[in-house]
Tab-separated table of N, CA and C in Angstrom:
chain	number	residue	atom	x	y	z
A	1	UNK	N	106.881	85.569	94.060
A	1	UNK	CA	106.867	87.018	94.208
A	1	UNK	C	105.463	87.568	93.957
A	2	UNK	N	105.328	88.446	94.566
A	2	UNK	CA	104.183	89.252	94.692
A	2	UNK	C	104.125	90.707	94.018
A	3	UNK	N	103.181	90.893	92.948
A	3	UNK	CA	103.529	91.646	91.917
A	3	UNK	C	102.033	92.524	91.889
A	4	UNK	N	101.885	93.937	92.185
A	4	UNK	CA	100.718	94.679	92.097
A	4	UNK	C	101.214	95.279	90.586
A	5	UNK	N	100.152	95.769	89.574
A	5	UNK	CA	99.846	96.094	88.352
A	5	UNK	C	98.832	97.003	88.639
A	6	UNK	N	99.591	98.510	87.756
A	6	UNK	CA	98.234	98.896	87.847
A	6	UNK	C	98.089	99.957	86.205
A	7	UNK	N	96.864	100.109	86.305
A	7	UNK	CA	96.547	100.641	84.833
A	7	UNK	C	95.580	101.606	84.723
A	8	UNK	N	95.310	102.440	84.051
A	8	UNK	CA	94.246	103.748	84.092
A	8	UNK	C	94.389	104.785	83.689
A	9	UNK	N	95.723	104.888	83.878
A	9	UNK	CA	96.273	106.914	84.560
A	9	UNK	C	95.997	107.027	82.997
A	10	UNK	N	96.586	108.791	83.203
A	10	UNK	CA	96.007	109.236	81.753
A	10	UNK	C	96.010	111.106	81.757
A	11	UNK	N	95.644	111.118	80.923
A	11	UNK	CA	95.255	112.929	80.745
A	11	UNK	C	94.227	113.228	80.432
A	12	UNK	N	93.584	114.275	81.645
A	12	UNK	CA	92.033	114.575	81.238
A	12	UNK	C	91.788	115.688	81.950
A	13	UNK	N	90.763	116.264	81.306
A	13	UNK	CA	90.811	117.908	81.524
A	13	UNK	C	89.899	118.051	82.519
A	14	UNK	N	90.376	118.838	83.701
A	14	UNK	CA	89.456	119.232	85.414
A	14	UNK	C	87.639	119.562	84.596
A	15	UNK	N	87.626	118.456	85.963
A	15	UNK	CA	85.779	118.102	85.842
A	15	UNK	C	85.557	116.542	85.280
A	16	UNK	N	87.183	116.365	84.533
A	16	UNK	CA	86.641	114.742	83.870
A	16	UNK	C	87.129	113.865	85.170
A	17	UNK	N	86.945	112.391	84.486
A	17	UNK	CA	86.654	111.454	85.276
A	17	UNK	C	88.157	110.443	84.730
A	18	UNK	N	88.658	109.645	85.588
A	18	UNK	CA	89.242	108.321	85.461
A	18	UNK	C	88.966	107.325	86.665
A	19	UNK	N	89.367	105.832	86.327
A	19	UNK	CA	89.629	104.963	86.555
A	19	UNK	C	90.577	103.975	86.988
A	20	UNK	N	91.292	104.227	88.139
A	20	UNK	CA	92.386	103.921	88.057
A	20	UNK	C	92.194	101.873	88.997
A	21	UNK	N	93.046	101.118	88.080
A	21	UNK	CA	93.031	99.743	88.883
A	21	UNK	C	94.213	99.300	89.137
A	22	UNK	N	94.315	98.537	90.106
A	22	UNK	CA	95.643	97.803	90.389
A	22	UNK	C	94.833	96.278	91.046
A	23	UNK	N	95.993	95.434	90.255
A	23	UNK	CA	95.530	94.107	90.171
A	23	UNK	C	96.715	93.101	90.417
A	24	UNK	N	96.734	92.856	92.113
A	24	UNK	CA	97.869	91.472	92.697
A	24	UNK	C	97.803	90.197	92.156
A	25	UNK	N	99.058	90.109	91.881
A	25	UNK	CA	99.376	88.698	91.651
A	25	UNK	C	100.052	87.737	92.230
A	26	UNK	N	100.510	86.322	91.866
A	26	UNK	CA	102.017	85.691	92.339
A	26	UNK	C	101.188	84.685	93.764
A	27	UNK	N	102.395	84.669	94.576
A	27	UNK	CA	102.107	83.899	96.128
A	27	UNK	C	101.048	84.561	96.621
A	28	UNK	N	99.859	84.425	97.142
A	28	UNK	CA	98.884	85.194	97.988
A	28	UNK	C	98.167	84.453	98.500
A	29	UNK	N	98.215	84.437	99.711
A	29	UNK	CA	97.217	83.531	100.727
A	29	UNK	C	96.196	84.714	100.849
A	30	UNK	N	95.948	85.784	101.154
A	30	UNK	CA	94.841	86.800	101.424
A	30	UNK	C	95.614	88.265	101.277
A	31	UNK	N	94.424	89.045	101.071
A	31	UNK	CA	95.019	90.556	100.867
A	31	UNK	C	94.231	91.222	102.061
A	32	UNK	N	95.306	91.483	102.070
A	32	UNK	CA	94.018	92.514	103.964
A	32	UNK	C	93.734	93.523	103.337
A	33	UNK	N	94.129	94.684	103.994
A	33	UNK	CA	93.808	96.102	103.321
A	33	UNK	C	94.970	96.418	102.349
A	34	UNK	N	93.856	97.330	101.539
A	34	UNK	CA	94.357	97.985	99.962
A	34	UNK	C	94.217	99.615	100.285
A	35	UNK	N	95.017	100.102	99.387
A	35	UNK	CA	95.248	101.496	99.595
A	35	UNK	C	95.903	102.689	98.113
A	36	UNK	N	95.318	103.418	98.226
A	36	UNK	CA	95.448	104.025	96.987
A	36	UNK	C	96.686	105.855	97.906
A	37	UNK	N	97.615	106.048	97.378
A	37	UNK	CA	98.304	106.837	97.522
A	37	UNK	C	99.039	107.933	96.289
A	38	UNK	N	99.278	108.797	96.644
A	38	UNK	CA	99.662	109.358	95.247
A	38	UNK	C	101.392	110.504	95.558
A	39	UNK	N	102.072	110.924	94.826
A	39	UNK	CA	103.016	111.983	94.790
A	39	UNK	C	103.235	112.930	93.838
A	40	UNK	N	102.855	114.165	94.321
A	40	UNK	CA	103.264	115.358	93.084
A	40	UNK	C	104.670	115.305	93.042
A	41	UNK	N	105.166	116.305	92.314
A	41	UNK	CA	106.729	116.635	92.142
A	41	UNK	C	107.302	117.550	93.367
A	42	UNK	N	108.053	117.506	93.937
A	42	UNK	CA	108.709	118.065	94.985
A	42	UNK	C	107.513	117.830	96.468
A	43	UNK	N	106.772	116.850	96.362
A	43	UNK	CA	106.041	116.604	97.573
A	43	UNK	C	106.324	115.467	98.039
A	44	UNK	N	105.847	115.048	99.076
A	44	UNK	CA	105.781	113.740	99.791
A	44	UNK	C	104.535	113.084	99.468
A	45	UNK	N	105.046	111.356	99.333
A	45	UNK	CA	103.920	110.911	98.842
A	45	UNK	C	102.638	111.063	100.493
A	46	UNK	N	101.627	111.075	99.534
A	46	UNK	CA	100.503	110.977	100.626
A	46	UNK	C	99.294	109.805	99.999
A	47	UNK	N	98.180	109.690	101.364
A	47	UNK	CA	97.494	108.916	101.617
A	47	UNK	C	95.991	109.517	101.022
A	48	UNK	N	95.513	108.454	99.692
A	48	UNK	CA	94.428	109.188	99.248
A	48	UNK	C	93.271	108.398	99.879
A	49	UNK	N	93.448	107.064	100.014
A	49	UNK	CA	92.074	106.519	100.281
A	49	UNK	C	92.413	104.615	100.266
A	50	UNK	N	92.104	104.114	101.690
A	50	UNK	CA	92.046	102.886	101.849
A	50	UNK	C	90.801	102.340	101.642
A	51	UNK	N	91.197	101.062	101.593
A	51	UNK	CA	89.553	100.161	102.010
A	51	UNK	C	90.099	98.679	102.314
A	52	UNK	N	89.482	98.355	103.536
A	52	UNK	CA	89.791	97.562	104.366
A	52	UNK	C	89.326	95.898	103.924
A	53	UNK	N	89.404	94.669	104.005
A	53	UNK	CA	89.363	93.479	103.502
A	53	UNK	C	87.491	93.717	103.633
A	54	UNK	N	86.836	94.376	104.513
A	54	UNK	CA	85.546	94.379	105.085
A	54	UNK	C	84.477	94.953	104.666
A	55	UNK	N	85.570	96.252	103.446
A	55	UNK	CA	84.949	97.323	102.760
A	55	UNK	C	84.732	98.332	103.096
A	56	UNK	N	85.366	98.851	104.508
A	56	UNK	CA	85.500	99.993	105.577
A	56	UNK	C	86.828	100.623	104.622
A	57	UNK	N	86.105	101.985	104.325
A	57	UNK	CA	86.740	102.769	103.433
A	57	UNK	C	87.343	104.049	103.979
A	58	UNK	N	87.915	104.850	104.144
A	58	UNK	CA	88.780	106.108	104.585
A	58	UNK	C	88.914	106.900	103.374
A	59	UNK	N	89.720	108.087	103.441
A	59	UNK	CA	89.688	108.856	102.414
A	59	UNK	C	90.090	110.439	102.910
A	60	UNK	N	91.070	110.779	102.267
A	60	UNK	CA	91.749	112.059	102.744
A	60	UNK	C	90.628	112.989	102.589
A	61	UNK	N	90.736	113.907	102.927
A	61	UNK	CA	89.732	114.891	103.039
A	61	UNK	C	89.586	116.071	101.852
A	62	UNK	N	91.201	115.924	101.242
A	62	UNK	CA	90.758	116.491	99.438
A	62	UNK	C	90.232	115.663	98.877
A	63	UNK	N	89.508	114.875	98.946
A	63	UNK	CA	89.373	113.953	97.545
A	63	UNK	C	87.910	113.243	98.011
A	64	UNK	N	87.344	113.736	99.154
A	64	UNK	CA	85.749	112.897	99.946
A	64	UNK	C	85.284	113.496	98.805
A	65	UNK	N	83.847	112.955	98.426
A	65	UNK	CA	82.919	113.526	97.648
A	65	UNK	C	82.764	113.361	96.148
A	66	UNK	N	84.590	112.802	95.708
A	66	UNK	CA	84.798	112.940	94.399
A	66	UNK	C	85.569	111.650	93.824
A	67	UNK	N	85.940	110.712	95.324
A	67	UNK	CA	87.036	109.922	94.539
A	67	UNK	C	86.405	109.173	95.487
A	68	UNK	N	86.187	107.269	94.503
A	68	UNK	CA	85.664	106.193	95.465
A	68	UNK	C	86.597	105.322	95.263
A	69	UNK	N	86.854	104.257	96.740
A	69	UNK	CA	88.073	103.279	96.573
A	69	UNK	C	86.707	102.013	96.336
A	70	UNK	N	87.035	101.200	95.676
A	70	UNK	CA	86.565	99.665	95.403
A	70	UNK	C	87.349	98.723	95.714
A	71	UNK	N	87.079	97.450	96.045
A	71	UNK	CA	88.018	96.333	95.757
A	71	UNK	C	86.914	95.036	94.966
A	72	UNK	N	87.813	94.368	94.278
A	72	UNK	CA	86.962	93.160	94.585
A	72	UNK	C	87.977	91.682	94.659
A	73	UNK	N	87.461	91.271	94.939
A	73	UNK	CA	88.226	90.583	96.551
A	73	UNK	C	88.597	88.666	95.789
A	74	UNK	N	87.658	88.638	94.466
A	74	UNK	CA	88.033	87.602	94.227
A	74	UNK	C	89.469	87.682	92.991
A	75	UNK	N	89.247	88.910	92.441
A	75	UNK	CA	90.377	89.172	91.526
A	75	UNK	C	91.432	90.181	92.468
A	76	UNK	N	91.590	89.924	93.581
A	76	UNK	CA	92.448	90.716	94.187
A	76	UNK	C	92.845	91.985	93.444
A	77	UNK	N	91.597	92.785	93.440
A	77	UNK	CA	91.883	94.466	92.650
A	77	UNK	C	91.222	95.189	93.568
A	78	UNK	N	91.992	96.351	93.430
A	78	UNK	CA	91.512	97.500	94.051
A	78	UNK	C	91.365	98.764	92.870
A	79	UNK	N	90.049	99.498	92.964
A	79	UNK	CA	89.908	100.421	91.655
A	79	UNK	C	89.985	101.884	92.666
A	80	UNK	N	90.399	102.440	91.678
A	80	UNK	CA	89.635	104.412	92.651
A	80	UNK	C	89.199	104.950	91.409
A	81	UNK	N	87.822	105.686	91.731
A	81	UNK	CA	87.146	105.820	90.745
A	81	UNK	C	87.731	107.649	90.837
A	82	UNK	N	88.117	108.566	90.159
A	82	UNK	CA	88.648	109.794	90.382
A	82	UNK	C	87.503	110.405	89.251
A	83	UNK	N	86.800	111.690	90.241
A	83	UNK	CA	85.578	111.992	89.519
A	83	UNK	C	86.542	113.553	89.585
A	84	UNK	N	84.901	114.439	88.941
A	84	UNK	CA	86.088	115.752	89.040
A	84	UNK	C	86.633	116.329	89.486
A	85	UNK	N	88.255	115.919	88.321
A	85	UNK	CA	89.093	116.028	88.358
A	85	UNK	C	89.436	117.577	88.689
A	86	UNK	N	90.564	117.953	89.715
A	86	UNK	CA	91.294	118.973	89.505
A	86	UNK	C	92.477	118.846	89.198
A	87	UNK	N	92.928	120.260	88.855
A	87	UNK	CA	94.664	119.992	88.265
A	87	UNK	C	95.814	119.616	89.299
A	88	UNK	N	95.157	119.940	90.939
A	88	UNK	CA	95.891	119.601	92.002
A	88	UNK	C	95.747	117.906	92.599
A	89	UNK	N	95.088	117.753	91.345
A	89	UNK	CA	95.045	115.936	92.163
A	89	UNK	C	96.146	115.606	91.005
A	90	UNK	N	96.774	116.175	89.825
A	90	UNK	CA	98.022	115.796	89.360
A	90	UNK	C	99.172	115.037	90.168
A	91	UNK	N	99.450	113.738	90.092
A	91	UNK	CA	100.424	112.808	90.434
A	91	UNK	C	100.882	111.219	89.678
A	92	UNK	N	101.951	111.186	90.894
A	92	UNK	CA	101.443	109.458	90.119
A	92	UNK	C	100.889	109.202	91.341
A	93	UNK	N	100.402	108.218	90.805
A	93	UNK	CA	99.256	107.710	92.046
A	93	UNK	C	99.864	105.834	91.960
A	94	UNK	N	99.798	105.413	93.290
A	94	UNK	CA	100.457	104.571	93.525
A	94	UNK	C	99.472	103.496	94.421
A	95	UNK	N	99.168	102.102	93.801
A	95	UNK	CA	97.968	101.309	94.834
A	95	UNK	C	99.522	100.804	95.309
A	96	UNK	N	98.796	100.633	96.803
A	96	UNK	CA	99.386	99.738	98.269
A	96	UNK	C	98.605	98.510	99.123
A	97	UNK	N	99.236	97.445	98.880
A	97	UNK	CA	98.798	96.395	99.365
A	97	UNK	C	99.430	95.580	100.604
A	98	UNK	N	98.740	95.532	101.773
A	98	UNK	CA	99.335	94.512	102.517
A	98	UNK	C	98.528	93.231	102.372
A	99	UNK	N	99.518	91.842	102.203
A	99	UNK	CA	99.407	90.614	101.359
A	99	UNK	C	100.167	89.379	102.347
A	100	UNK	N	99.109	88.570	102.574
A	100	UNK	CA	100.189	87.881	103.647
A	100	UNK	C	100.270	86.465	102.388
A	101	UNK	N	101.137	86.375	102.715
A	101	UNK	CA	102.118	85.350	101.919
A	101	UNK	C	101.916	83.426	102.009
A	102	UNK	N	101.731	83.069	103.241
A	102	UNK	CA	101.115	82.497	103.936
A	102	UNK	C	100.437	82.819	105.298
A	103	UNK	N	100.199	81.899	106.120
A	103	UNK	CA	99.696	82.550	107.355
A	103	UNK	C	100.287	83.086	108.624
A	104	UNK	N	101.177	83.016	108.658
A	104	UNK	CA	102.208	83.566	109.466
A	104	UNK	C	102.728	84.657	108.971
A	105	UNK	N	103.156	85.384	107.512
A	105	UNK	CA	104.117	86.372	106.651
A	105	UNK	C	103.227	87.172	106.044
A	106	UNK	N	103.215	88.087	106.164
A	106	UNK	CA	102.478	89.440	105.652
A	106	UNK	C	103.904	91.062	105.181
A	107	UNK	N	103.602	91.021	103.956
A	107	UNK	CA	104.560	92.281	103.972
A	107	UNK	C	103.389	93.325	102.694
A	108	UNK	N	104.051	94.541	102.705
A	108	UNK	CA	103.220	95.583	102.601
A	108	UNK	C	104.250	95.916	100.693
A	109	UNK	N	103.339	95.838	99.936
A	109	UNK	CA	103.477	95.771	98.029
A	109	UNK	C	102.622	97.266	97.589
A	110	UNK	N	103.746	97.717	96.867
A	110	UNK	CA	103.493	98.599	96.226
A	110	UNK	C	103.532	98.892	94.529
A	111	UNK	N	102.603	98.947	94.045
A	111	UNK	CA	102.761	99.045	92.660
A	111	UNK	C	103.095	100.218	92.198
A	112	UNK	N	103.508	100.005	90.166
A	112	UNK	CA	104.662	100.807	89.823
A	112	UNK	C	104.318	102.245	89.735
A	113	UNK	N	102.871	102.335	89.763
A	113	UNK	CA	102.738	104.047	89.562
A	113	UNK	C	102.064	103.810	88.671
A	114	UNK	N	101.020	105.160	88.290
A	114	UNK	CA	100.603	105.432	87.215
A	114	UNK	C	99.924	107.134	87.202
A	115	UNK	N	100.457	107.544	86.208
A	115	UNK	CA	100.647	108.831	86.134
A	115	UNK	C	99.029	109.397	85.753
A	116	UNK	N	98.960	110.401	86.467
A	116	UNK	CA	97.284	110.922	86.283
A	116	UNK	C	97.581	112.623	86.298
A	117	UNK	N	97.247	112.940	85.211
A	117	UNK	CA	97.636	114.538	84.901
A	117	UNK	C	96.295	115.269	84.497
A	118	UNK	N	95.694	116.462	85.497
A	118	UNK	CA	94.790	117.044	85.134
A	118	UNK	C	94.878	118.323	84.811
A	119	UNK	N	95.065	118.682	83.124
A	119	UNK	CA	95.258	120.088	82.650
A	119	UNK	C	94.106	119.986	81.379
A	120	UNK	N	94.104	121.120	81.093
A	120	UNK	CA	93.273	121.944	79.822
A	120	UNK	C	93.810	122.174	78.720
């Protein structure tokens, strides 16, 4: 089994900074692209920011300027660096991994959440 972990979230007051990582484990022949996503309360989750096995990065258009996706590729982690903070980037924020299993099997892993709350 294939198991994403992730760790960071936290409480910190708009303008501060976190760190958020998620780190695959288990069966893994390769990790293609990684992806960082998040959900407020009564919203749909959305798409904050990929980065591709190549390092070709994307990034919603609230969050350019302020939030960087990383990976590094030998510890199969993906980081997002969340700079200042507003109170509307409040969620859990959720890393997404597609992970092929061997070379033929690829399925798409989501880790458990981690809660990131920006108030005063």
């Amino acid at each position: 089994q294939v198991q994403l972990v992730e760790s960071g979230g936290g409480l910190v007051q708009p303008g501060g900074s976190l760190r958020l990582s998620c780190a695959a484990s288990g069966n893994i022949f390769k990790v293609n692209a990684m992806g960082w996503y998040r959900q407020a309360p009564g919203k749909e989750r959305e798409l904050v920011a990929t980065i591709a096995s190549t390092g070709n990065t994307n990034y919603a258009d609230s969050v350019k300027g302020r939030f960087t996706i990383s990976r590094d590729n030998a510890k199969n982690t993906v980081y997002l660096q969340l700079n200042s903070l507003k109170p509307e980037d409040t969620a859990v924020y959720y890393c997404n991994a597609e992970i092929m299993e061997n070379i033929l099997r690829f399925r798409y892993f989501w880790g458990q959440g981690t809660q990131v709350t920006v108030s005063s």
